[in-house]
Amino acid sequence: MNPPLTDKFEQRFGAPPAFHVRAPGRVNLIGEHTDYNEGFVLPMAMDRAIHIILRPRADSRVRLHSLDYGETAEFDAAAPRRGGSKWVEYIQGIAWAMQKDGLPLRGWEGLITGDIPRGAGLSSSAALEIAAGLAFAAAADLTPAPAKLAELGRQAENEWVGVRCGIMDQMACAASKEDHALLLDCRTLAYEHIPLPAGVAVAVLDTSTRRGLIDSAYNERRASCELAARTLGVRALRDVDEAGFGSRAAALDEVTRRRARHVISENGRVLHAVEALRRRDAAALGRLLDASHASLRDDFEVSSEALNSIVEIARRQPGCYGARMTGAGFGGCAVALVEQGAAQAFARATARRYHQESGLEASIYITRACAGASLARLTI
Ligand code: GLA
C-alpha cells in the first residue's frame, strides 16, 4: 500500500488502517444496453480504480474522508439517511442494501481516493458501490461472493440513488479476471472469463464530452425496451432472436422497433464476439465492434457527434481493428482494439486528429484487463 496514503490515514484518524479495498472501473467491449434486457455483455475491468483504506470501529458509525473531493462525511450505517454529497449517497446506499438483506453492519473510518474519470462511461459509480460494499464486508468480517456484492451495488443504485441501471457494471467490477473479458449472462448472472488475445491493445478514447440528463434518456430507452418485450409477449428482449424478430417486428411502432432491433442484434454480436475471441480473430472482433457502434448510433440513438467523430478517426488509424462507443452513451468514452505495436502511435494520432476536427482535447489511454475488486489486510 502507498505509504503516503497510510500516513494520511494515521494523521486523520489517529491509528493505522487495517484493510485496503480496490474496486476497478470497467470498459465494455461489446453488449451495450443489453443488460437490463436480461441479455449478454462482454466487459473487462480496467487499470483505474477506487481505493479505500479503512479501520473497523466498534460501533456502527462510518467516518470517511475523500481525498479527491476534499470532503469529510459521517453517518450511522444502521440508519442511513438521504442527502449530502453524491459520493456519500452511494456509500449510504450500500449500507441500506446490506441492512435490507439482513447482513450485519459495523462502522469504519476510511480514506477514499480513485483515478476513474467520472461521468465518462467507465463505471466510477459501480466501483464506488463495490468498494464500499467490500469495506462494510471487511468491517463485519463477511466474504460476499462477487455476484452478491454486485447485486447489493445494483440495488443501492436503483433504489437508493434512483438510477435504473442494469447489473453489468457492478459484475464487471466485482467478478473480472486479469487478462480476460467477462462474458456475463445478465438473466442468470452466470459468467465465464474469456482470455483476451495477446498482441491486441484496448484503447479507451475519452471524448471529454459529458452530457447532462443522461439518466432520463437512459430510463426512456429502458421503457422502450420494456414496451417492445410486452408487445412481443416475452419476459425480456433476451427471449427474441433475430429470426424470430423478423416475423414479429411489424407489431411495434417504428422507434420501438429500432430500439428492439439494436438489443436483439447486439445480443447476437456478443456471442459472435466470444467466438471470435476463442479463435483469436482480432479482425472479426473489430468488425463486430464497428457494427455495434452503427447499431447504437442509428437504431438505439445513444451516440453523439463527439463519439461518432472519435470512432471514425480511430478506425482510420493504422493497426485499428475496430472501435465503438462504450457505456450508456451520449458522451464519455469509446473503446478501440488496436495492434499492440501500433498502440502508442494510434493514441497520439487519434488525439491530434480529434483535436483538429472538433477543437476538443481527448484523453486516450491504453488499458489492460485487470482483476476484479479485492480486499487485502494491511500489515503495518
Ligand atoms: C450504464 C449502466 C449499465 C448498462 C450500460 C449500457 O453503464 O449502468 O447497467 O445498461 O449503461 O450498456
PDB file of N, CA and C in Angstrom, residues 122-216:
ATOM      1  N   LEU A 122     -17.210   4.871 -17.592  1.00  0.00           N
ATOM      2  CA  LEU A 122     -16.248   3.849 -17.153  1.00  0.00           C
ATOM      3  C   LEU A 122     -16.611   3.309 -15.768  1.00  0.00           C
ATOM      4  N   SER A 123     -17.852   3.562 -15.353  1.00  0.00           N
ATOM      5  CA  SER A 123     -18.421   2.964 -14.142  1.00  0.00           C
ATOM      6  C   SER A 123     -17.732   3.345 -12.837  1.00  0.00           C
ATOM      7  N   SER A 124     -17.468   4.626 -12.691  1.00  0.00           N
ATOM      8  CA  SER A 124     -16.902   5.052 -11.404  1.00  0.00           C
ATOM      9  C   SER A 124     -17.935   4.853 -10.291  1.00  0.00           C
ATOM     10  N   SER A 125     -19.230   4.967 -10.585  1.00  0.00           N
ATOM     11  CA  SER A 125     -20.249   4.787  -9.533  1.00  0.00           C
ATOM     12  C   SER A 125     -20.298   3.341  -9.067  1.00  0.00           C
ATOM     13  N   ALA A 126     -20.285   2.404 -10.028  1.00  0.00           N
ATOM     14  CA  ALA A 126     -20.327   0.990  -9.633  1.00  0.00           C
ATOM     15  C   ALA A 126     -19.087   0.659  -8.810  1.00  0.00           C
ATOM     16  N   ALA A 127     -17.933   1.214  -9.198  1.00  0.00           N
ATOM     17  CA  ALA A 127     -16.697   0.935  -8.451  1.00  0.00           C
ATOM     18  C   ALA A 127     -16.823   1.456  -7.019  1.00  0.00           C
ATOM     19  N   LEU A 128     -17.452   2.606  -6.871  1.00  0.00           N
ATOM     20  CA  LEU A 128     -17.626   3.162  -5.523  1.00  0.00           C
ATOM     21  C   LEU A 128     -18.563   2.266  -4.692  1.00  0.00           C
ATOM     22  N   GLU A 129     -19.616   1.784  -5.336  1.00  0.00           N
ATOM     23  CA  GLU A 129     -20.551   0.886  -4.618  1.00  0.00           C
ATOM     24  C   GLU A 129     -19.845  -0.398  -4.177  1.00  0.00           C
ATOM     25  N   ILE A 130     -19.090  -0.983  -5.094  1.00  0.00           N
ATOM     26  CA  ILE A 130     -18.429  -2.257  -4.766  1.00  0.00           C
ATOM     27  C   ILE A 130     -17.335  -2.028  -3.710  1.00  0.00           C
ATOM     28  N   ALA A 131     -16.615  -0.926  -3.846  1.00  0.00           N
ATOM     29  CA  ALA A 131     -15.573  -0.620  -2.852  1.00  0.00           C
ATOM     30  C   ALA A 131     -16.214  -0.476  -1.472  1.00  0.00           C
ATOM     31  N   ALA A 132     -17.323   0.256  -1.411  1.00  0.00           N
ATOM     32  CA  ALA A 132     -17.982   0.459  -0.115  1.00  0.00           C
ATOM     33  C   ALA A 132     -18.535  -0.866   0.411  1.00  0.00           C
ATOM     34  N   GLY A 133     -19.081  -1.686  -0.481  1.00  0.00           N
ATOM     35  CA  GLY A 133     -19.604  -2.999  -0.063  1.00  0.00           C
ATOM     36  C   GLY A 133     -18.489  -3.839   0.564  1.00  0.00           C
ATOM     37  N   LEU A 134     -17.311  -3.814  -0.063  1.00  0.00           N
ATOM     38  CA  LEU A 134     -16.189  -4.595   0.475  1.00  0.00           C
ATOM     39  C   LEU A 134     -15.689  -3.999   1.787  1.00  0.00           C
ATOM     40  N   ALA A 135     -15.775  -2.675   1.915  1.00  0.00           N
ATOM     41  CA  ALA A 135     -15.349  -2.040   3.172  1.00  0.00           C
ATOM     42  C   ALA A 135     -16.277  -2.487   4.304  1.00  0.00           C
ATOM     43  N   PHE A 136     -17.588  -2.487   4.052  1.00  0.00           N
ATOM     44  CA  PHE A 136     -18.530  -2.968   5.075  1.00  0.00           C
ATOM     45  C   PHE A 136     -18.297  -4.455   5.349  1.00  0.00           C
ATOM     46  N   ALA A 137     -17.999  -5.206   4.292  1.00  0.00           N
ATOM     47  CA  ALA A 137     -17.752  -6.639   4.475  1.00  0.00           C
ATOM     48  C   ALA A 137     -16.518  -6.849   5.357  1.00  0.00           C
ATOM     49  N   ALA A 138     -15.457  -6.078   5.098  1.00  0.00           N
ATOM     50  CA  ALA A 138     -14.229  -6.210   5.896  1.00  0.00           C
ATOM     51  C   ALA A 138     -14.525  -5.874   7.352  1.00  0.00           C
ATOM     52  N   ALA A 139     -15.278  -4.786   7.567  1.00  0.00           N
ATOM     53  CA  ALA A 139     -15.537  -4.340   8.945  1.00  0.00           C
ATOM     54  C   ALA A 139     -16.339  -5.379   9.721  1.00  0.00           C
ATOM     55  N   ALA A 140     -17.242  -6.095   9.042  1.00  0.00           N
ATOM     56  CA  ALA A 140     -18.098  -7.068   9.745  1.00  0.00           C
ATOM     57  C   ALA A 140     -17.609  -8.500   9.535  1.00  0.00           C
ATOM     58  N   ASP A 141     -16.416  -8.658   8.939  1.00  0.00           N
ATOM     59  CA  ASP A 141     -15.828  -9.977   8.728  1.00  0.00           C
ATOM     60  C   ASP A 141     -16.703 -10.884   7.847  1.00  0.00           C
ATOM     61  N   LEU A 142     -17.209 -10.308   6.754  1.00  0.00           N
ATOM     62  CA  LEU A 142     -18.035 -11.072   5.806  1.00  0.00           C
ATOM     63  C   LEU A 142     -17.215 -11.313   4.540  1.00  0.00           C
ATOM     64  N   THR A 143     -17.555 -12.370   3.785  1.00  0.00           N
ATOM     65  CA  THR A 143     -16.885 -12.596   2.497  1.00  0.00           C
ATOM     66  C   THR A 143     -17.940 -12.850   1.421  1.00  0.00           C
ATOM     67  N   PRO A 144     -18.629 -11.797   0.982  1.00  0.00           N
ATOM     68  CA  PRO A 144     -19.688 -11.996  -0.012  1.00  0.00           C
ATOM     69  C   PRO A 144     -19.118 -12.435  -1.369  1.00  0.00           C
ATOM     70  N   ALA A 145     -19.850 -13.300  -2.064  1.00  0.00           N
ATOM     71  CA  ALA A 145     -19.455 -13.715  -3.415  1.00  0.00           C
ATOM     72  C   ALA A 145     -19.592 -12.508  -4.343  1.00  0.00           C
ATOM     73  N   PRO A 146     -18.815 -12.477  -5.454  1.00  0.00           N
ATOM     74  CA  PRO A 146     -18.886 -11.326  -6.361  1.00  0.00           C
ATOM     75  C   PRO A 146     -20.318 -10.997  -6.817  1.00  0.00           C
ATOM     76  N   ALA A 147     -21.107 -12.021  -7.141  1.00  0.00           N
ATOM     77  CA  ALA A 147     -22.460 -11.741  -7.644  1.00  0.00           C
ATOM     78  C   ALA A 147     -23.340 -11.130  -6.553  1.00  0.00           C
ATOM     79  N   LYS A 148     -23.100 -11.510  -5.318  1.00  0.00           N
ATOM     80  CA  LYS A 148     -23.870 -10.956  -4.197  1.00  0.00           C
ATOM     81  C   LYS A 148     -23.527  -9.466  -4.013  1.00  0.00           C
ATOM     82  N   LEU A 149     -22.234  -9.198  -4.067  1.00  0.00           N
ATOM     83  CA  LEU A 149     -21.766  -7.825  -3.926  1.00  0.00           C
ATOM     84  C   LEU A 149     -22.324  -6.949  -5.059  1.00  0.00           C
ATOM     85  N   ALA A 150     -22.312  -7.515  -6.264  1.00  0.00           N
ATOM     86  CA  ALA A 150     -22.807  -6.778  -7.430  1.00  0.00           C
ATOM     87  C   ALA A 150     -24.299  -6.492  -7.273  1.00  0.00           C
ATOM     88  N   GLU A 151     -25.030  -7.466  -6.789  1.00  0.00           N
ATOM     89  CA  GLU A 151     -26.476  -7.323  -6.616  1.00  0.00           C
ATOM     90  C   GLU A 151     -26.779  -6.219  -5.582  1.00  0.00           C
ATOM     91  N   LEU A 152     -25.992  -6.187  -4.509  1.00  0.00           N
ATOM     92  CA  LEU A 152     -26.174  -5.137  -3.492  1.00  0.00           C
ATOM     93  C   LEU A 152     -25.878  -3.761  -4.102  1.00  0.00           C
ATOM     94  N   GLY A 153     -24.839  -3.698  -4.929  1.00  0.00           N
ATOM     95  CA  GLY A 153     -24.480  -2.436  -5.572  1.00  0.00           C
ATOM     96  C   GLY A 153     -25.593  -1.959  -6.503  1.00  0.00           C
ATOM     97  N   ARG A 154     -26.118  -2.885  -7.259  1.00  0.00           N
ATOM     98  CA  ARG A 154     -27.193  -2.508  -8.190  1.00  0.00           C
ATOM     99  C   ARG A 154     -28.434  -2.033  -7.426  1.00  0.00           C
ATOM    100  N   GLN A 155     -28.752  -2.709  -6.358  1.00  0.00           N
ATOM    101  CA  GLN A 155     -29.915  -2.283  -5.557  1.00  0.00           C
ATOM    102  C   GLN A 155     -29.705  -0.893  -4.988  1.00  0.00           C
ATOM    103  N   ALA A 156     -28.480  -0.633  -4.505  1.00  0.00           N
ATOM    104  CA  ALA A 156     -28.171   0.698  -3.956  1.00  0.00           C
ATOM    105  C   ALA A 156     -28.383   1.748  -5.045  1.00  0.00           C
ATOM    106  N   GLU A 157     -27.914   1.445  -6.247  1.00  0.00           N
ATOM    107  CA  GLU A 157     -28.014   2.427  -7.330  1.00  0.00           C
ATOM    108  C   GLU A 157     -29.472   2.593  -7.805  1.00  0.00           C
ATOM    109  N   ASN A 158     -30.181   1.467  -7.934  1.00  0.00           N
ATOM    110  CA  ASN A 158     -31.573   1.521  -8.409  1.00  0.00           C
ATOM    111  C   ASN A 158     -32.485   2.185  -7.387  1.00  0.00           C
ATOM    112  N   GLU A 159     -32.371   1.731  -6.137  1.00  0.00           N
ATOM    113  CA  GLU A 159     -33.400   2.108  -5.175  1.00  0.00           C
ATOM    114  C   GLU A 159     -32.986   3.220  -4.228  1.00  0.00           C
ATOM    115  N   TRP A 160     -31.703   3.413  -4.015  1.00  0.00           N
ATOM    116  CA  TRP A 160     -31.281   4.481  -3.097  1.00  0.00           C
ATOM    117  C   TRP A 160     -30.892   5.721  -3.897  1.00  0.00           C
ATOM    118  N   VAL A 161     -30.019   5.518  -4.893  1.00  0.00           N
ATOM    119  CA  VAL A 161     -29.574   6.673  -5.698  1.00  0.00           C
ATOM    120  C   VAL A 161     -30.648   7.031  -6.741  1.00  0.00           C
ATOM    121  N   GLY A 162     -31.397   6.020  -7.219  1.00  0.00           N
ATOM    122  CA  GLY A 162     -32.502   6.303  -8.132  1.00  0.00           C
ATOM    123  C   GLY A 162     -32.150   6.226  -9.608  1.00  0.00           C
ATOM    124  N   VAL A 163     -31.070   5.513  -9.952  1.00  0.00           N
ATOM    125  CA  VAL A 163     -30.746   5.307 -11.377  1.00  0.00           C
ATOM    126  C   VAL A 163     -31.062   3.853 -11.712  1.00  0.00           C
ATOM    127  N   ARG A 164     -31.851   3.658 -12.778  1.00  0.00           N
ATOM    128  CA  ARG A 164     -32.334   2.307 -13.087  1.00  0.00           C
ATOM    129  C   ARG A 164     -31.337   1.507 -13.921  1.00  0.00           C
ATOM    130  N   CYS A 165     -30.078   1.447 -13.503  1.00  0.00           N
ATOM    131  CA  CYS A 165     -29.062   0.744 -14.298  1.00  0.00           C
ATOM    132  C   CYS A 165     -29.270  -0.766 -14.224  1.00  0.00           C
ATOM    133  N   GLY A 166     -28.589  -1.483 -15.118  1.00  0.00           N
ATOM    134  CA  GLY A 166     -28.587  -2.945 -15.075  1.00  0.00           C
ATOM    135  C   GLY A 166     -27.461  -3.435 -14.169  1.00  0.00           C
ATOM    136  N   ILE A 167     -27.045  -4.684 -14.366  1.00  0.00           N
ATOM    137  CA  ILE A 167     -26.078  -5.313 -13.440  1.00  0.00           C
ATOM    138  C   ILE A 167     -24.663  -5.378 -14.022  1.00  0.00           C
ATOM    139  N   MET A 168     -24.498  -4.974 -15.296  1.00  0.00           N
ATOM    140  CA  MET A 168     -23.187  -5.176 -15.938  1.00  0.00           C
ATOM    141  C   MET A 168     -22.033  -4.537 -15.178  1.00  0.00           C
ATOM    142  N   ASP A 169     -22.179  -3.262 -14.814  1.00  0.00           N
ATOM    143  CA  ASP A 169     -21.029  -2.524 -14.281  1.00  0.00           C
ATOM    144  C   ASP A 169     -20.574  -3.120 -12.959  1.00  0.00           C
ATOM    145  N   GLN A 170     -21.526  -3.431 -12.102  1.00  0.00           N
ATOM    146  CA  GLN A 170     -21.188  -3.979 -10.790  1.00  0.00           C
ATOM    147  C   GLN A 170     -20.551  -5.368 -10.939  1.00  0.00           C
ATOM    148  N   MET A 171     -21.067  -6.172 -11.875  1.00  0.00           N
ATOM    149  CA  MET A 171     -20.484  -7.501 -12.078  1.00  0.00           C
ATOM    150  C   MET A 171     -19.081  -7.389 -12.664  1.00  0.00           C
ATOM    151  N   ALA A 172     -18.897  -6.478 -13.620  1.00  0.00           N
ATOM    152  CA  ALA A 172     -17.558  -6.323 -14.216  1.00  0.00           C
ATOM    153  C   ALA A 172     -16.563  -5.928 -13.141  1.00  0.00           C
ATOM    154  N   CYS A 173     -16.989  -5.032 -12.249  1.00  0.00           N
ATOM    155  CA  CYS A 173     -16.107  -4.570 -11.183  1.00  0.00           C
ATOM    156  C   CYS A 173     -15.810  -5.695 -10.196  1.00  0.00           C
ATOM    157  N   ALA A 174     -16.826  -6.485  -9.872  1.00  0.00           N
ATOM    158  CA  ALA A 174     -16.667  -7.478  -8.801  1.00  0.00           C
ATOM    159  C   ALA A 174     -16.077  -8.804  -9.286  1.00  0.00           C
ATOM    160  N   ALA A 175     -16.355  -9.191 -10.550  1.00  0.00           N
ATOM    161  CA  ALA A 175     -16.074 -10.586 -10.932  1.00  0.00           C
ATOM    162  C   ALA A 175     -15.043 -10.752 -12.053  1.00  0.00           C
ATOM    163  N   SER A 176     -14.375  -9.671 -12.468  1.00  0.00           N
ATOM    164  CA  SER A 176     -13.447  -9.795 -13.604  1.00  0.00           C
ATOM    165  C   SER A 176     -12.152 -10.503 -13.225  1.00  0.00           C
ATOM    166  N   LYS A 177     -11.430 -10.919 -14.265  1.00  0.00           N
ATOM    167  CA  LYS A 177     -10.158 -11.626 -14.066  1.00  0.00           C
ATOM    168  C   LYS A 177      -9.099 -10.989 -14.952  1.00  0.00           C
ATOM    169  N   GLU A 178      -7.886 -10.925 -14.452  1.00  0.00           N
ATOM    170  CA  GLU A 178      -6.788 -10.313 -15.198  1.00  0.00           C
ATOM    171  C   GLU A 178      -6.626 -10.961 -16.582  1.00  0.00           C
ATOM    172  N   ASP A 179      -6.382 -10.143 -17.602  1.00  0.00           N
ATOM    173  CA  ASP A 179      -6.148 -10.595 -18.985  1.00  0.00           C
ATOM    174  C   ASP A 179      -7.358 -11.290 -19.627  1.00  0.00           C
ATOM    175  N   HIS A 180      -8.525 -11.143 -19.030  1.00  0.00           N
ATOM    176  CA  HIS A 180      -9.732 -11.784 -19.558  1.00  0.00           C
ATOM    177  C   HIS A 180     -10.869 -10.761 -19.663  1.00  0.00           C
ATOM    178  N   ALA A 181     -11.775 -11.035 -20.594  1.00  0.00           N
ATOM    179  CA  ALA A 181     -13.047 -10.305 -20.602  1.00  0.00           C
ATOM    180  C   ALA A 181     -14.050 -11.171 -19.835  1.00  0.00           C
ATOM    181  N   LEU A 182     -15.151 -10.550 -19.418  1.00  0.00           N
ATOM    182  CA  LEU A 182     -16.145 -11.266 -18.629  1.00  0.00           C
ATOM    183  C   LEU A 182     -17.405 -11.450 -19.485  1.00  0.00           C
ATOM    184  N   LEU A 183     -17.665 -12.690 -19.890  1.00  0.00           N
ATOM    185  CA  LEU A 183     -18.930 -12.960 -20.587  1.00  0.00           C
ATOM    186  C   LEU A 183     -19.979 -13.207 -19.510  1.00  0.00           C
ATOM    187  N   LEU A 184     -20.975 -12.332 -19.483  1.00  0.00           N
ATOM    188  CA  LEU A 184     -21.986 -12.424 -18.420  1.00  0.00           C
ATOM    189  C   LEU A 184     -23.370 -12.596 -19.025  1.00  0.00           C
ATOM    190  N   ASP A 185     -24.089 -13.569 -18.513  1.00  0.00           N
ATOM    191  CA  ASP A 185     -25.496 -13.739 -18.846  1.00  0.00           C
ATOM    192  C   ASP A 185     -26.263 -12.943 -17.783  1.00  0.00           C
ATOM    193  N   CYS A 186     -26.863 -11.841 -18.194  1.00  0.00           N
ATOM    194  CA  CYS A 186     -27.476 -10.932 -17.216  1.00  0.00           C
ATOM    195  C   CYS A 186     -28.803 -11.454 -16.683  1.00  0.00           C
ATOM    196  N   ARG A 187     -29.282 -12.559 -17.215  1.00  0.00           N
ATOM    197  CA  ARG A 187     -30.502 -13.161 -16.647  1.00  0.00           C
ATOM    198  C   ARG A 187     -30.140 -14.042 -15.459  1.00  0.00           C
ATOM    199  N   THR A 188     -29.131 -14.891 -15.650  1.00  0.00           N
ATOM    200  CA  THR A 188     -28.815 -15.867 -14.594  1.00  0.00           C
ATOM    201  C   THR A 188     -27.623 -15.427 -13.744  1.00  0.00           C
ATOM    202  N   LEU A 189     -26.899 -14.410 -14.211  1.00  0.00           N
ATOM    203  CA  LEU A 189     -25.633 -13.962 -13.605  1.00  0.00           C
ATOM    204  C   LEU A 189     -24.542 -15.035 -13.702  1.00  0.00           C
ATOM    205  N   ALA A 190     -24.744 -16.037 -14.562  1.00  0.00           N
ATOM    206  CA  ALA A 190     -23.661 -16.992 -14.824  1.00  0.00           C
ATOM    207  C   ALA A 190     -22.605 -16.253 -15.641  1.00  0.00           C
ATOM    208  N   TYR A 191     -21.346 -16.505 -15.343  1.00  0.00           N
ATOM    209  CA  TYR A 191     -20.311 -15.822 -16.116  1.00  0.00           C
ATOM    210  C   TYR A 191     -19.136 -16.730 -16.423  1.00  0.00           C
ATOM    211  N   GLU A 192     -18.373 -16.293 -17.440  1.00  0.00           N
ATOM    212  CA  GLU A 192     -17.212 -17.052 -17.864  1.00  0.00           C
ATOM    213  C   GLU A 192     -16.123 -16.060 -18.216  1.00  0.00           C
ATOM    214  N   HIS A 193     -14.882 -16.377 -17.851  1.00  0.00           N
ATOM    215  CA  HIS A 193     -13.766 -15.490 -18.191  1.00  0.00           C
ATOM    216  C   HIS A 193     -13.184 -15.918 -19.535  1.00  0.00           C
ATOM    217  N   ILE A 194     -13.169 -14.995 -20.480  1.00  0.00           N
ATOM    218  CA  ILE A 194     -12.696 -15.321 -21.836  1.00  0.00           C
ATOM    219  C   ILE A 194     -11.336 -14.647 -22.042  1.00  0.00           C
ATOM    220  N   PRO A 195     -10.275 -15.424 -22.350  1.00  0.00           N
ATOM    221  CA  PRO A 195      -8.951 -14.805 -22.496  1.00  0.00           C
ATOM    222  C   PRO A 195      -8.915 -13.792 -23.640  1.00  0.00           C
ATOM    223  N   LEU A 196      -8.216 -12.693 -23.415  1.00  0.00           N
ATOM    224  CA  LEU A 196      -8.048 -11.706 -24.482  1.00  0.00           C
ATOM    225  C   LEU A 196      -6.807 -12.087 -25.282  1.00  0.00           C
ATOM    226  N   PRO A 197      -6.849 -11.878 -26.597  1.00  0.00           N
ATOM    227  CA  PRO A 197      -5.700 -12.304 -27.402  1.00  0.00           C
ATOM    228  C   PRO A 197      -4.452 -11.486 -27.094  1.00  0.00           C
ATOM    229  N   ALA A 198      -3.309 -12.155 -27.063  1.00  0.00           N
ATOM    230  CA  ALA A 198      -2.045 -11.434 -26.874  1.00  0.00           C
ATOM    231  C   ALA A 198      -1.831 -10.562 -28.111  1.00  0.00           C
ATOM    232  N   GLY A 199      -1.152  -9.463 -27.954  1.00  0.00           N
ATOM    233  CA  GLY A 199      -0.810  -8.624 -29.102  1.00  0.00           C
ATOM    234  C   GLY A 199      -1.901  -7.649 -29.500  1.00  0.00           C
ATOM    235  N   VAL A 200      -3.004  -7.629 -28.757  1.00  0.00           N
ATOM    236  CA  VAL A 200      -4.076  -6.676 -29.069  1.00  0.00           C
ATOM    237  C   VAL A 200      -4.262  -5.742 -27.867  1.00  0.00           C
ATOM    238  N   ALA A 201      -4.161  -4.439 -28.128  1.00  0.00           N
ATOM    239  CA  ALA A 201      -4.320  -3.476 -27.032  1.00  0.00           C
ATOM    240  C   ALA A 201      -5.745  -2.935 -27.029  1.00  0.00           C
ATOM    241  N   VAL A 202      -6.220  -2.613 -25.832  1.00  0.00           N
ATOM    242  CA  VAL A 202      -7.545  -1.996 -25.680  1.00  0.00           C
ATOM    243  C   VAL A 202      -7.314  -0.517 -25.367  1.00  0.00           C
ATOM    244  N   ALA A 203      -7.798   0.346 -26.248  1.00  0.00           N
ATOM    245  CA  ALA A 203      -7.601   1.786 -26.040  1.00  0.00           C
ATOM    246  C   ALA A 203      -8.911   2.422 -25.610  1.00  0.00           C
ATOM    247  N   VAL A 204      -8.843   3.247 -24.580  1.00  0.00           N
ATOM    248  CA  VAL A 204     -10.016   4.000 -24.122  1.00  0.00           C
ATOM    249  C   VAL A 204      -9.880   5.411 -24.674  1.00  0.00           C
ATOM    250  N   LEU A 205     -10.905   5.845 -25.383  1.00  0.00           N
ATOM    251  CA  LEU A 205     -10.858   7.153 -26.041  1.00  0.00           C
ATOM    252  C   LEU A 205     -11.886   8.060 -25.381  1.00  0.00           C
ATOM    253  N   ASP A 206     -11.422   8.916 -24.507  1.00  0.00           N
ATOM    254  CA  ASP A 206     -12.351   9.799 -23.787  1.00  0.00           C
ATOM    255  C   ASP A 206     -12.539  11.070 -24.605  1.00  0.00           C
ATOM    256  N   THR A 207     -13.768  11.278 -25.065  1.00  0.00           N
ATOM    257  CA  THR A 207     -14.047  12.436 -25.925  1.00  0.00           C
ATOM    258  C   THR A 207     -13.965  13.760 -25.158  1.00  0.00           C
ATOM    259  N   SER A 208     -13.943  13.667 -23.830  1.00  0.00           N
ATOM    260  CA  SER A 208     -14.003  14.812 -22.910  1.00  0.00           C
ATOM    261  C   SER A 208     -15.359  15.519 -22.957  1.00  0.00           C
ATOM    262  N   THR A 209     -16.356  14.893 -23.572  1.00  0.00           N
ATOM    263  CA  THR A 209     -17.715  15.454 -23.511  1.00  0.00           C
ATOM    264  C   THR A 209     -18.501  14.681 -22.449  1.00  0.00           C
ATOM    265  N   ARG A 210     -19.347  15.388 -21.730  1.00  0.00           N
ATOM    266  CA  ARG A 210     -20.211  14.769 -20.720  1.00  0.00           C
ATOM    267  C   ARG A 210     -21.599  15.335 -20.974  1.00  0.00           C
ATOM    268  N   ARG A 211     -22.603  14.481 -20.917  1.00  0.00           N
ATOM    269  CA  ARG A 211     -23.927  15.019 -21.169  1.00  0.00           C
ATOM    270  C   ARG A 211     -24.804  14.967 -19.935  1.00  0.00           C
ATOM    271  N   GLY A 212     -25.505  16.052 -19.677  1.00  0.00           N
ATOM    272  CA  GLY A 212     -26.469  16.073 -18.568  1.00  0.00           C
ATOM    273  C   GLY A 212     -27.712  15.295 -18.991  1.00  0.00           C
ATOM    274  N   LEU A 213     -28.656  15.135 -18.119  1.00  0.00           N
ATOM    275  CA  LEU A 213     -29.937  14.481 -18.398  1.00  0.00           C
ATOM    276  C   LEU A 213     -29.786  13.062 -18.925  1.00  0.00           C
ATOM    277  N   ILE A 214     -28.605  12.477 -18.692  1.00  0.00           N
ATOM    278  CA  ILE A 214     -28.369  11.139 -19.215  1.00  0.00           C
ATOM    279  C   ILE A 214     -29.287  10.124 -18.540  1.00  0.00           C
ATOM    280  N   ASP A 215     -29.600  10.358 -17.253  1.00  0.00           N
ATOM    281  CA  ASP A 215     -30.443   9.385 -16.554  1.00  0.00           C
ATOM    282  C   ASP A 215     -31.836   9.304 -17.165  1.00  0.00           C
ATOM    283  N   SER A 216     -32.395  10.459 -17.548  1.00  0.00           N
ATOM    284  CA  SER A 216     -33.751  10.399 -18.099  1.00  0.00           C
ATOM    285  C   SER A 216     -33.741   9.767 -19.488  1.00  0.00           C
TER     286      SER A 216
END
